[in-house]
C-alpha atoms as one frame of an Amber mdcrd trajectory, in Angstrom:
protein
 178.274 103.356 139.449 177.092 106.723 138.106 174.559 105.977 135.392 175.543
 109.025 133.400 178.896 107.329 132.809 177.376 103.985 131.850 177.640 104.585
 128.102 180.729 106.753 127.517 180.499 106.376 123.734 177.025 107.940 123.700
 176.553 109.960 126.897 172.962 110.674 127.846 171.993 114.289 127.319 168.867
 116.408 127.416 165.769 114.967 129.029 167.257 111.454 129.168 170.404 112.678
 130.898 168.406 114.735 133.386 166.048 111.830 134.153 168.818 109.298 134.696
 170.803 111.811 136.760 167.807 112.357 139.040 167.251 108.617 139.461 170.949
 108.125 140.072 170.876 110.769 142.820 167.520 110.056 144.466 166.900 106.401
 143.589 163.270 105.320 143.510 162.007 108.741 144.588 163.718 110.221 141.547
 161.956 107.699 139.310 158.614 108.634 140.878 159.261 112.345 140.295 160.232
 111.844 136.644 157.207 109.688 135.863 154.878 111.922 137.860 155.925 114.897
 135.737 154.699 112.986 132.667 151.176 113.434 134.065 151.616 117.125 134.903
 153.428 118.086 131.703 152.097 115.934 128.818 154.957 116.825 126.398 157.274
 114.714 128.628 156.955 111.246 127.014 156.535 108.258 129.323 157.809 106.115
 126.430 161.209 107.675 127.155 161.310 107.949 130.942 159.874 104.503 131.762
 162.547 102.540 129.833 165.118 104.751 131.556 163.774 103.565 134.907 164.225
  99.995 133.701 167.729 100.834 132.529 168.519 102.323 135.946 167.233  99.144
 137.597 169.472  97.055 135.341 172.454  99.069 136.592 171.551  98.455 140.249
 170.162 101.876 141.220 167.074 100.027 142.490 165.493  96.634 141.903 163.087
  95.853 139.074 160.256  95.537 141.596 161.338  98.851 143.075 161.278 100.449
 139.628 157.722  99.224 139.054 156.622 100.387 142.492 158.113 103.868 142.260
 157.092 104.553 138.670 153.520 103.449 139.385 153.464 105.562 142.546 154.694
 108.516 140.495 152.009 107.932 137.861 149.338 107.746 140.542 150.570 110.865
 142.356 150.623 112.882 139.145 147.172 111.639 138.163 145.741 112.528 141.580
 147.090 116.079 141.315 145.478 116.455 137.887 142.221 114.936 139.192 141.972
 117.516 141.980 142.892 120.322 139.601 139.898 119.282 137.509 137.670 119.091
 140.564 138.760 122.489 141.921 139.043 124.494 138.698 136.094 123.131 136.731
 135.722 122.538 133.029 136.148 126.038 131.577 139.221 127.018 133.581 140.863
 123.617 132.936 140.271 124.017 129.218 141.705 127.546 129.231 144.726 126.483
 131.304 145.496 123.544 129.020 145.419 125.750 125.936 148.348 127.741 127.390
 150.647 124.731 127.792 153.373 124.177 125.179 152.399 121.697 122.435 148.845
 121.435 123.819 145.557 123.061 122.863 141.931 123.121 123.965 141.025 120.488
 121.369 143.090 117.930 123.309 140.895 118.536 126.344 137.727 118.358 124.241
 138.674 114.973 122.791 139.624 113.595 126.194 136.424 114.903 127.772 134.299
 113.375 125.004 136.033 110.012 125.461 135.449 110.132 129.207 131.789 111.061
 128.692 131.282 108.018 126.447 133.257 105.427 128.395 133.629 106.608 132.006
 135.670 104.151 134.070 136.938 102.276 130.999 138.325 105.579 129.695 140.318
 106.116 132.909 141.786 102.598 132.798 142.528 102.446 129.058 143.493 106.107
 128.923 146.630 105.310 130.902 147.879 103.484 127.781 147.004 106.046 125.106
 149.208 109.035 124.149 147.951 112.460 125.335 144.880 110.848 126.942 147.228
 109.244 129.469 148.069 112.642 130.944 144.720 114.368 130.433 142.110 111.738
 131.331 142.313 112.675 135.023 141.029 116.190 134.282 137.478 115.258 133.182
 137.418 112.580 135.881 137.995 115.354 138.417 135.622 117.807 136.722 132.846
 115.212 136.828 133.791 114.195 140.401 134.222 110.511 139.564 134.227 108.557
 142.871 137.792 108.992 144.120 138.307 105.397 145.290 137.215 104.092 141.880
 139.502 106.599 140.160 142.464 105.447 142.265 141.814 101.778 141.522 141.442
 102.216 137.762 144.391 104.599 137.507 146.658 102.281 139.490 145.680  99.236
 137.411 146.126 101.011 134.074 149.390 102.678 135.113 150.872  99.443 136.461
 150.091  97.615 133.219 151.554 100.365 131.029 154.594 100.965 133.239 155.405
  97.267 133.482 155.628  96.909 129.696 158.114  99.769 129.303 160.103  99.376
 132.521 160.669  95.643 131.923 161.655  96.346 128.301 164.203  98.927 129.463
 165.474  96.520 132.120 165.978  93.689 129.632 167.573  95.887 126.964 169.929
  97.653 129.394 172.130 100.119 127.534 170.014  99.580 124.401 166.965 100.991
 126.233 166.446 103.608 123.490 165.132 100.849 121.197 161.949 100.892 123.299
 161.197 104.471 122.313 161.713 103.573 118.658 159.002 100.932 118.715 156.702
 102.560 121.281 154.397 103.948 118.592 153.763 100.421 117.318 152.726  99.314
 120.809 150.455 102.329 121.154 148.749 101.578 117.838 148.132  98.027 119.056
 146.525  99.418 122.215 144.374 101.830 120.198 143.296  99.026 117.856 142.394
  96.816 120.821 140.362  99.663 122.344 138.533 100.227 119.048 137.757  96.519
 118.697 136.521  96.271 122.286 134.247  99.289 121.812 132.975  97.894 118.510
 132.122  94.551 120.092 130.404  96.277 123.014 128.251  98.376 120.665 127.432
  95.353 118.498 126.257  93.334 121.507 124.110  96.212 122.752 122.526  96.739
 119.320 121.769  93.030 119.012 120.105  92.984 122.442 117.957  95.993 121.565
 116.932  94.501 118.198 115.832  91.305 119.884 113.425  93.265 122.060
């Protein structure tokens, strides 16, 4: 069945219609392309395209496991491209390039770079679950030449966790997949709060150890 005809009362248009049309035509490869573009063009929201992959799986375009595999592969491929852009272009040219993208500015790079400088590997893993940082965290990782194998492992783990939450939600909701996007901000705030708490606990433990000595 053509997914674009799945909800005749409210046909999918715009980015959603394009994404579902691509997945309907190319299957899992289409899902990988759509999700990979989220890394290359940050204004494309993964909170929209991931539930659509789950919706496509619910309609039989591919299996749920296939949706998770292809979306995570797409996330990883996009992140690797951004990593090597950072490694090849360097900090200043990356910052200048980012400032020319629609809806982005150099301050986004500065914040992401500062977060990476403070938290390193944890920033790469957790950054896959934080808006804006999710797409940009690979840049400073590449600029600083983070060990590539470690980058791949952390990016895959973080992407799989994030993708699973949204793809499964879209799969379970089916034609009501758009509800995921409505509540995505709540989930993101929970992630940000958890990150803040984890960092606070880490700092508190370190301060206590230092004070004891």
